[in-house]
Amino acid sequence: MALTAQMKDEIARVRVERTSWRRAEVASTLRFSGGLHIIAGRIVIEAELDSETAALRLRSAISDLYGHASEMIVVSPGGIRRSRRFVVRVVRGGESLARQTGLLDGRGRPVRGLPPQVVSGGVGESEAAWRGAVLAHGSLTEPGRSGALEVTCPGAEAALALVGAARRMGIAAKSREVRGVDRVVIRDGDAIAAMLERLGATDSLVAWKERRARREVRGTANRLANFDDANLRRSARAAVAAGARVERAFEILGDDVPDHLVEAGRLRLSNKEASLEELGRLADPVLTKDAVAGRIRRLLATADKRALELGIPDTEAVLSTDMMEL
């Protein structure tokens, strides 16, 4: 949640000069963070946010753009709420603000998606819509397999409108329903970076990229360590298998073995888990890895040929199933 809080605080401080962009952001913030309520026969607008900076930004925009007064109520943590919430409420003039921001259409019916002026707007309005949605119900999770920039939506229509806004910016986002809740999700790392840059969350982008880079380095190191570990286990298993075959080769050949092959075989038996390179260093004189491998291979081939002539089990007959899975 630290990344989410940092991102929202940074976005809430982005300066927006063009009025149409500010209006699009307000409309999106109200659409994704609250709803219309009927209280004592009057329409009241409430927007619930988890960032005080975002709540103050919304109140300022409502006053500057539409001339409506609002109040802010702080809701303390409790129950399933782990942090404070900030409710921006417009009581007087709520219906007027709902019509001005496009939450109500010309016939006074609630708009299920985003207002037409936002949906049909340009890239600037699309960026503003995403800023408002992220401030209202967005989250940024740690880079990795489950890393995502996600927005919880009030309905399928709003989710599709947000996906369309991302598309106008050239960013791929997907809508999905999880346990009855509509969400818009960006999972691709480059797409998340592009969206953060579009929203003006440059510091959050730097922090997110640093964590992404650290995770990738750590993942690469783990993969290499696992690869090396697997190679070591495979080499050790192969060495044990070779030792078992050498022991059987000596049983088959008896004393009829050239001295240089005997030396290589005894090195293998005396150091059953050593690598060929290590066996070469133990030889006198020192041998290369290929030389040791060649001598052991010739020893086994000679024994297998003799076993075939005698009609007895060869050197591979002593291998267990584990030894043969190399």
CSV table of C-alpha atoms in Angstrom, one decimal:
chain,number,residue,atom,x,y,z
A,1,MET,CA,0.0,0.0,0.0
A,2,ALA,CA,3.0,2.3,0.3
A,3,LEU,CA,3.3,2.6,-3.4
A,4,THR,CA,-0.5,3.3,-3.7
A,5,ALA,CA,-0.4,6.1,-1.1
A,6,GLN,CA,2.7,7.7,-2.7
A,7,MET,CA,1.1,7.5,-6.2
A,8,LYS,CA,-2.2,9.1,-5.0
A,9,ASP,CA,-0.5,11.8,-3.1
A,10,GLU,CA,1.7,12.7,-6.1
A,11,ILE,CA,-1.2,12.7,-8.5
A,12,ALA,CA,-3.3,14.8,-6.2
A,13,ARG,CA,-0.6,17.5,-6.5
A,14,VAL,CA,-0.4,17.6,-10.3
A,15,ARG,CA,-1.3,21.0,-11.6
A,16,VAL,CA,-3.9,21.0,-14.4
A,17,GLU,CA,-4.5,24.3,-16.2
A,18,ARG,CA,-7.1,23.5,-18.9
A,19,THR,CA,-10.7,23.7,-17.6
A,20,SER,CA,-12.0,20.8,-19.7
A,21,TRP,CA,-9.4,18.5,-18.2
A,22,ARG,CA,-10.2,19.6,-14.6
A,23,ARG,CA,-13.9,19.0,-15.3
A,24,ALA,CA,-13.2,15.5,-16.7
A,25,GLU,CA,-11.1,14.7,-13.6
A,26,VAL,CA,-13.9,15.9,-11.2
A,27,ALA,CA,-16.5,13.9,-13.1
A,28,SER,CA,-14.4,10.8,-13.0
A,29,THR,CA,-13.5,11.2,-9.3
A,30,LEU,CA,-17.2,11.6,-8.4
A,31,ARG,CA,-18.2,8.6,-10.6
A,32,PHE,CA,-15.6,6.2,-9.2
A,33,SER,CA,-15.6,7.3,-5.5
A,34,GLY,CA,-19.2,7.9,-4.6
A,35,GLY,CA,-22.7,8.2,-5.7
A,36,LEU,CA,-25.9,10.0,-5.7
A,37,HIS,CA,-28.1,9.8,-2.6
A,38,ILE,CA,-31.6,11.0,-1.9
A,39,ILE,CA,-31.8,12.7,1.5
A,40,ALA,CA,-35.0,14.4,2.6
A,41,GLY,CA,-36.1,14.6,-1.0
A,42,ARG,CA,-32.9,16.2,-2.2
A,43,ILE,CA,-30.0,14.7,-4.3
A,44,VAL,CA,-26.8,14.7,-2.3
A,45,ILE,CA,-23.4,13.9,-3.8
A,46,GLU,CA,-20.9,12.0,-1.7
A,47,ALA,CA,-17.4,11.0,-2.7
A,48,GLU,CA,-15.3,8.7,-0.4
A,49,LEU,CA,-11.6,8.9,-0.8
A,50,ASP,CA,-8.6,7.4,1.1
A,51,SER,CA,-6.3,10.3,0.5
A,52,GLU,CA,-6.8,13.6,2.3
A,53,THR,CA,-4.8,15.4,-0.4
A,54,ALA,CA,-7.2,14.0,-3.1
A,55,ALA,CA,-10.2,15.0,-1.0
A,56,LEU,CA,-8.9,18.6,-0.7
A,57,ARG,CA,-8.2,18.7,-4.4
A,58,LEU,CA,-11.7,17.6,-5.2
A,59,ARG,CA,-13.3,20.2,-2.9
A,60,SER,CA,-11.2,22.9,-4.4
A,61,ALA,CA,-12.1,21.9,-8.0
A,62,ILE,CA,-15.9,21.7,-7.1
A,63,SER,CA,-15.7,25.3,-5.7
A,64,ASP,CA,-13.5,26.7,-8.5
A,65,LEU,CA,-15.3,25.1,-11.5
A,66,TYR,CA,-18.9,24.9,-10.3
A,67,GLY,CA,-19.2,27.3,-7.4
A,68,HIS,CA,-20.6,24.8,-5.0
A,69,ALA,CA,-19.7,24.5,-1.3
A,70,SER,CA,-18.8,21.1,0.1
A,71,GLU,CA,-18.0,19.6,3.5
A,72,MET,CA,-15.4,17.0,4.3
A,73,ILE,CA,-16.1,14.3,6.9
A,74,VAL,CA,-13.2,12.2,8.3
A,75,VAL,CA,-14.1,8.6,9.0
A,76,SER,CA,-11.9,6.9,11.5
A,77,PRO,CA,-10.6,3.3,11.0
A,78,GLY,CA,-12.8,0.6,12.2
A,79,GLY,CA,-14.1,-2.8,11.1
A,80,ILE,CA,-12.8,-3.7,7.7
A,81,ARG,CA,-11.5,-0.2,7.2
A,82,ARG,CA,-7.8,-0.1,8.1
A,83,SER,CA,-7.2,3.6,7.4
A,84,ARG,CA,-9.0,6.9,7.6
A,85,ARG,CA,-11.5,7.8,4.9
A,86,PHE,CA,-12.4,11.3,3.7
A,87,VAL,CA,-15.9,11.9,2.6
A,88,VAL,CA,-16.6,15.0,0.4
A,89,ARG,CA,-20.3,15.8,0.6
A,90,VAL,CA,-22.3,18.3,-1.5
A,91,VAL,CA,-25.8,18.8,0.0
A,92,ARG,CA,-26.9,22.2,-1.3
A,93,GLY,CA,-26.8,22.2,-5.1
A,94,GLY,CA,-26.1,18.5,-5.3
A,95,GLU,CA,-28.6,17.9,-8.2
A,96,SER,CA,-27.1,20.9,-10.0
A,97,LEU,CA,-23.6,19.6,-9.6
A,98,ALA,CA,-24.7,16.1,-10.7
A,99,ARG,CA,-26.1,17.6,-13.9
A,100,GLN,CA,-23.0,19.9,-14.5
A,101,THR,CA,-20.6,17.0,-14.1
A,102,GLY,CA,-22.6,14.6,-16.2
A,103,LEU,CA,-23.6,12.2,-13.4
A,104,LEU,CA,-27.2,12.9,-14.5
A,105,ASP,CA,-28.3,13.1,-18.1
A,106,GLY,CA,-30.7,15.6,-19.5
A,107,ARG,CA,-33.7,13.7,-18.3
A,108,GLY,CA,-32.4,13.5,-14.7
A,109,ARG,CA,-31.4,9.8,-15.0
A,110,PRO,CA,-28.1,8.6,-13.6
A,111,VAL,CA,-25.3,8.0,-16.1
A,112,ARG,CA,-23.9,4.5,-15.7
A,113,GLY,CA,-20.6,5.0,-17.4
A,114,LEU,CA,-18.5,8.2,-17.8
A,115,PRO,CA,-20.2,11.5,-19.0
A,116,PRO,CA,-20.4,11.9,-22.8
A,117,GLN,CA,-18.0,14.9,-22.7
A,118,VAL,CA,-15.3,12.7,-21.2
A,119,VAL,CA,-16.0,9.7,-23.4
A,120,SER,CA,-15.9,11.8,-26.6
A,121,GLY,CA,-13.0,13.9,-25.4
A,122,GLY,CA,-9.3,13.9,-26.4
A,123,VAL,CA,-6.2,12.4,-24.9
A,124,GLY,CA,-6.2,15.2,-22.2
A,125,GLU,CA,-9.7,14.3,-21.0
A,126,SER,CA,-8.7,10.6,-21.0
A,127,GLU,CA,-5.7,11.3,-18.8
A,128,ALA,CA,-7.9,13.4,-16.5
A,129,ALA,CA,-10.5,10.6,-16.3
A,130,TRP,CA,-7.8,8.1,-15.3
A,131,ARG,CA,-6.4,10.6,-12.7
A,132,GLY,CA,-9.8,10.9,-11.2
A,133,ALA,CA,-10.4,7.1,-11.2
A,134,VAL,CA,-7.1,6.3,-9.7
A,135,LEU,CA,-7.5,8.9,-7.0
A,136,ALA,CA,-10.9,7.5,-6.2
A,137,HIS,CA,-10.4,3.8,-6.3
A,138,GLY,CA,-6.9,3.0,-7.7
A,139,SER,CA,-4.1,0.8,-6.4
A,140,LEU,CA,-0.5,0.1,-7.4
A,141,THR,CA,0.9,-3.2,-6.3
A,142,GLU,CA,4.5,-4.3,-6.1
A,143,PRO,CA,6.2,-5.3,-9.4
A,144,GLY,CA,6.1,-9.0,-10.0
A,145,ARG,CA,3.8,-11.8,-11.1
A,146,SER,CA,0.8,-10.1,-9.4
A,147,GLY,CA,1.9,-6.5,-9.9
A,148,ALA,CA,-0.7,-4.3,-11.4
A,149,LEU,CA,-2.2,-0.8,-11.6
A,150,GLU,CA,-5.9,-1.5,-10.9
A,151,VAL,CA,-9.1,0.6,-10.5
A,152,THR,CA,-12.2,-0.7,-8.8
A,153,CYS,CA,-15.2,0.4,-10.9
A,154,PRO,CA,-18.8,1.2,-9.9
A,155,GLY,CA,-20.1,-0.9,-12.8
A,156,ALA,CA,-19.3,-2.6,-16.1
A,157,GLU,CA,-20.1,0.6,-18.1
A,158,ALA,CA,-17.7,2.7,-16.2
A,159,ALA,CA,-15.0,0.0,-16.5
A,160,LEU,CA,-15.4,-0.1,-20.3
A,161,ALA,CA,-15.3,3.7,-20.5
A,162,LEU,CA,-12.0,3.6,-18.6
A,163,VAL,CA,-10.6,0.9,-20.9
A,164,GLY,CA,-11.5,3.1,-23.8
A,165,ALA,CA,-9.8,6.1,-22.3
A,166,ALA,CA,-6.6,4.1,-21.8
A,167,ARG,CA,-6.8,3.0,-25.5
A,168,ARG,CA,-6.9,6.6,-26.6
A,169,MET,CA,-3.6,7.1,-24.8
A,170,GLY,CA,-2.2,4.0,-26.5
A,171,ILE,CA,-2.1,1.9,-23.3
A,172,ALA,CA,-3.7,-1.6,-23.1
A,173,ALA,CA,-6.0,-2.1,-20.1
A,174,LYS,CA,-8.5,-4.9,-19.5
A,175,SER,CA,-11.8,-5.0,-17.6
A,176,ARG,CA,-12.7,-8.0,-15.6
A,177,GLU,CA,-15.2,-9.0,-12.9
A,178,VAL,CA,-13.9,-10.4,-9.7
A,179,ARG,CA,-16.4,-11.7,-7.2
A,180,GLY,CA,-19.1,-9.5,-8.5
A,181,VAL,CA,-16.9,-6.4,-8.6
A,182,ASP,CA,-15.8,-4.7,-11.9
A,183,ARG,CA,-12.2,-3.8,-12.2
A,184,VAL,CA,-9.9,-2.3,-14.8
A,185,VAL,CA,-6.4,-3.7,-14.7
A,186,ILE,CA,-3.0,-2.9,-16.3
A,187,ARG,CA,-0.5,-5.7,-15.8
A,188,ASP,CA,2.2,-5.2,-18.4
A,189,GLY,CA,5.2,-3.5,-16.8
A,190,ASP,CA,5.8,-1.1,-19.7
A,191,ALA,CA,2.1,-0.2,-19.8
A,192,ILE,CA,2.1,0.6,-16.1
A,193,ALA,CA,5.1,2.8,-16.5
A,194,ALA,CA,3.5,4.6,-19.4
A,195,MET,CA,0.3,5.2,-17.4
A,196,LEU,CA,2.1,6.5,-14.4
A,197,GLU,CA,4.0,8.9,-16.6
A,198,ARG,CA,0.8,10.1,-18.2
A,199,LEU,CA,-0.8,10.7,-14.8
A,200,GLY,CA,2.1,12.8,-13.6
A,201,ALA,CA,3.3,10.3,-11.0
A,202,THR,CA,7.0,10.6,-11.9
A,203,ASP,CA,8.4,10.0,-8.5
A,204,SER,CA,6.2,6.9,-8.0
A,205,LEU,CA,7.3,5.7,-11.5
A,206,VAL,CA,11.0,6.0,-10.4
A,207,ALA,CA,10.3,4.0,-7.2
A,208,TRP,CA,8.2,1.4,-9.1
A,209,LYS,CA,11.0,1.0,-11.7
A,210,GLU,CA,13.6,0.6,-9.0
A,211,ARG,CA,11.6,-2.1,-7.3
A,212,ARG,CA,11.0,-3.8,-10.6
A,213,ALA,CA,14.7,-3.8,-11.4
A,214,ARG,CA,15.6,-5.2,-8.0
A,215,ARG,CA,13.0,-7.9,-8.4
A,216,GLU,CA,14.3,-8.9,-11.8
A,217,VAL,CA,17.9,-9.0,-10.6
A,218,ARG,CA,16.9,-11.1,-7.6
A,219,GLY,CA,14.8,-13.4,-9.9
A,220,THR,CA,17.7,-13.8,-12.3
A,221,ALA,CA,20.1,-14.6,-9.4
A,222,ASN,CA,17.6,-17.2,-8.0
A,223,ARG,CA,17.2,-18.8,-11.4
A,224,LEU,CA,21.0,-19.0,-11.8
A,225,ALA,CA,21.4,-20.4,-8.3
A,226,ASN,CA,18.7,-23.0,-9.0
A,227,PHE,CA,20.3,-23.8,-12.3
A,228,ASP,CA,23.7,-24.2,-10.7
A,229,ASP,CA,22.3,-26.3,-7.9
A,230,ALA,CA,20.5,-28.6,-10.4
A,231,ASN,CA,23.7,-29.0,-12.4
A,232,LEU,CA,25.6,-29.9,-9.3
A,233,ARG,CA,23.0,-32.5,-8.3
A,234,ARG,CA,23.0,-33.9,-11.8
A,235,SER,CA,26.8,-34.1,-11.9
A,236,ALA,CA,27.0,-35.8,-8.5
A,237,ARG,CA,24.4,-38.3,-9.6
A,238,ALA,CA,26.3,-39.0,-12.8
A,239,ALA,CA,29.5,-39.5,-10.9
A,240,VAL,CA,27.9,-42.0,-8.5
A,241,ALA,CA,26.4,-43.9,-11.5
A,242,ALA,CA,29.8,-43.9,-13.2
A,243,GLY,CA,31.4,-45.3,-10.0
A,244,ALA,CA,28.9,-48.1,-9.8
A,245,ARG,CA,29.6,-49.0,-13.5
A,246,VAL,CA,33.3,-48.9,-12.9
A,247,GLU,CA,33.0,-51.3,-9.9
A,248,ARG,CA,31.0,-53.7,-12.1
A,249,ALA,CA,33.6,-53.3,-14.9
A,250,PHE,CA,36.4,-54.5,-12.6
A,251,GLU,CA,34.2,-57.5,-11.6
A,252,ILE,CA,33.8,-58.4,-15.3
A,253,LEU,CA,37.4,-57.8,-16.4
A,254,GLY,CA,39.3,-59.0,-13.4
A,255,ASP,CA,43.0,-58.4,-13.8
A,256,ASP,CA,42.8,-58.1,-17.6
A,257,VAL,CA,42.7,-54.3,-17.6
A,258,PRO,CA,45.4,-51.9,-18.9
A,259,ASP,CA,47.1,-49.9,-16.1
A,260,HIS,CA,46.1,-46.5,-17.3
A,261,LEU,CA,42.4,-47.6,-17.3
A,262,VAL,CA,42.8,-49.1,-13.9
A,263,GLU,CA,44.2,-45.8,-12.5
A,264,ALA,CA,41.2,-43.9,-13.9
A,265,GLY,CA,38.7,-46.4,-12.6
A,266,ARG,CA,40.3,-46.4,-9.1
A,267,LEU,CA,40.2,-42.6,-9.0
A,268,ARG,CA,36.5,-42.8,-9.8
A,269,LEU,CA,35.8,-45.4,-7.1
A,270,SER,CA,37.8,-43.5,-4.5
A,271,ASN,CA,36.1,-40.2,-5.2
A,272,LYS,CA,32.5,-41.2,-6.2
A,273,GLU,CA,31.0,-37.7,-6.1
A,274,ALA,CA,34.0,-35.8,-7.5
A,275,SER,CA,33.7,-34.1,-10.9
A,276,LEU,CA,35.9,-35.3,-13.9
A,277,GLU,CA,37.9,-32.1,-13.6
A,278,GLU,CA,38.6,-32.9,-9.9
A,279,LEU,CA,39.6,-36.4,-10.8
A,280,GLY,CA,42.1,-35.1,-13.3
A,281,ARG,CA,43.8,-33.0,-10.7
A,282,LEU,CA,44.1,-36.0,-8.4
A,283,ALA,CA,45.8,-38.1,-11.1
A,284,ASP,CA,49.6,-38.5,-11.2
A,285,PRO,CA,50.5,-37.0,-13.6
A,286,VAL,CA,47.7,-34.5,-13.7
A,287,LEU,CA,45.1,-35.3,-16.5
A,288,THR,CA,42.6,-33.1,-18.3
A,289,LYS,CA,38.9,-33.7,-17.8
A,290,ASP,CA,38.6,-35.1,-21.3
A,291,ALA,CA,41.4,-37.5,-20.7
A,292,VAL,CA,39.8,-38.9,-17.5
A,293,ALA,CA,36.4,-39.2,-19.2
A,294,GLY,CA,38.0,-41.0,-22.2
A,295,ARG,CA,39.8,-43.5,-20.1
A,296,ILE,CA,36.7,-44.3,-18.0
A,297,ARG,CA,34.6,-44.6,-21.1
A,298,ARG,CA,37.1,-47.1,-22.7
A,299,LEU,CA,37.1,-49.1,-19.4
A,300,LEU,CA,33.3,-49.4,-19.4
A,301,ALA,CA,33.1,-50.1,-23.2
A,302,THR,CA,35.7,-52.9,-22.8
A,303,ALA,CA,33.8,-54.4,-19.9
A,304,ASP,CA,30.5,-54.2,-21.7
A,305,LYS,CA,32.0,-56.0,-24.7
A,306,ARG,CA,33.4,-58.7,-22.5
A,307,ALA,CA,30.0,-59.1,-20.7
A,308,LEU,CA,28.3,-59.5,-24.1
A,309,GLU,CA,30.8,-62.3,-25.1
A,310,LEU,CA,30.3,-64.1,-21.7
A,311,GLY,CA,26.5,-63.6,-21.7
A,312,ILE,CA,26.4,-61.9,-18.3
A,313,PRO,CA,24.9,-58.5,-17.2
A,314,ASP,CA,26.9,-55.5,-18.4
A,315,THR,CA,27.9,-52.4,-16.4
A,316,GLU,CA,24.6,-50.7,-16.8
A,317,ALA,CA,22.8,-53.5,-15.1
A,318,VAL,CA,23.9,-52.2,-11.7
A,319,LEU,CA,22.2,-48.8,-12.2
A,320,SER,CA,19.2,-47.9,-10.2
A,321,THR,CA,16.2,-45.9,-11.6
A,322,ASP,CA,17.5,-42.7,-9.9
A,323,MET,CA,20.9,-43.2,-11.4
A,324,MET,CA,19.5,-43.6,-14.9
A,325,GLU,CA,17.4,-40.3,-14.8
A,326,LEU,CA,20.3,-38.0,-15.9
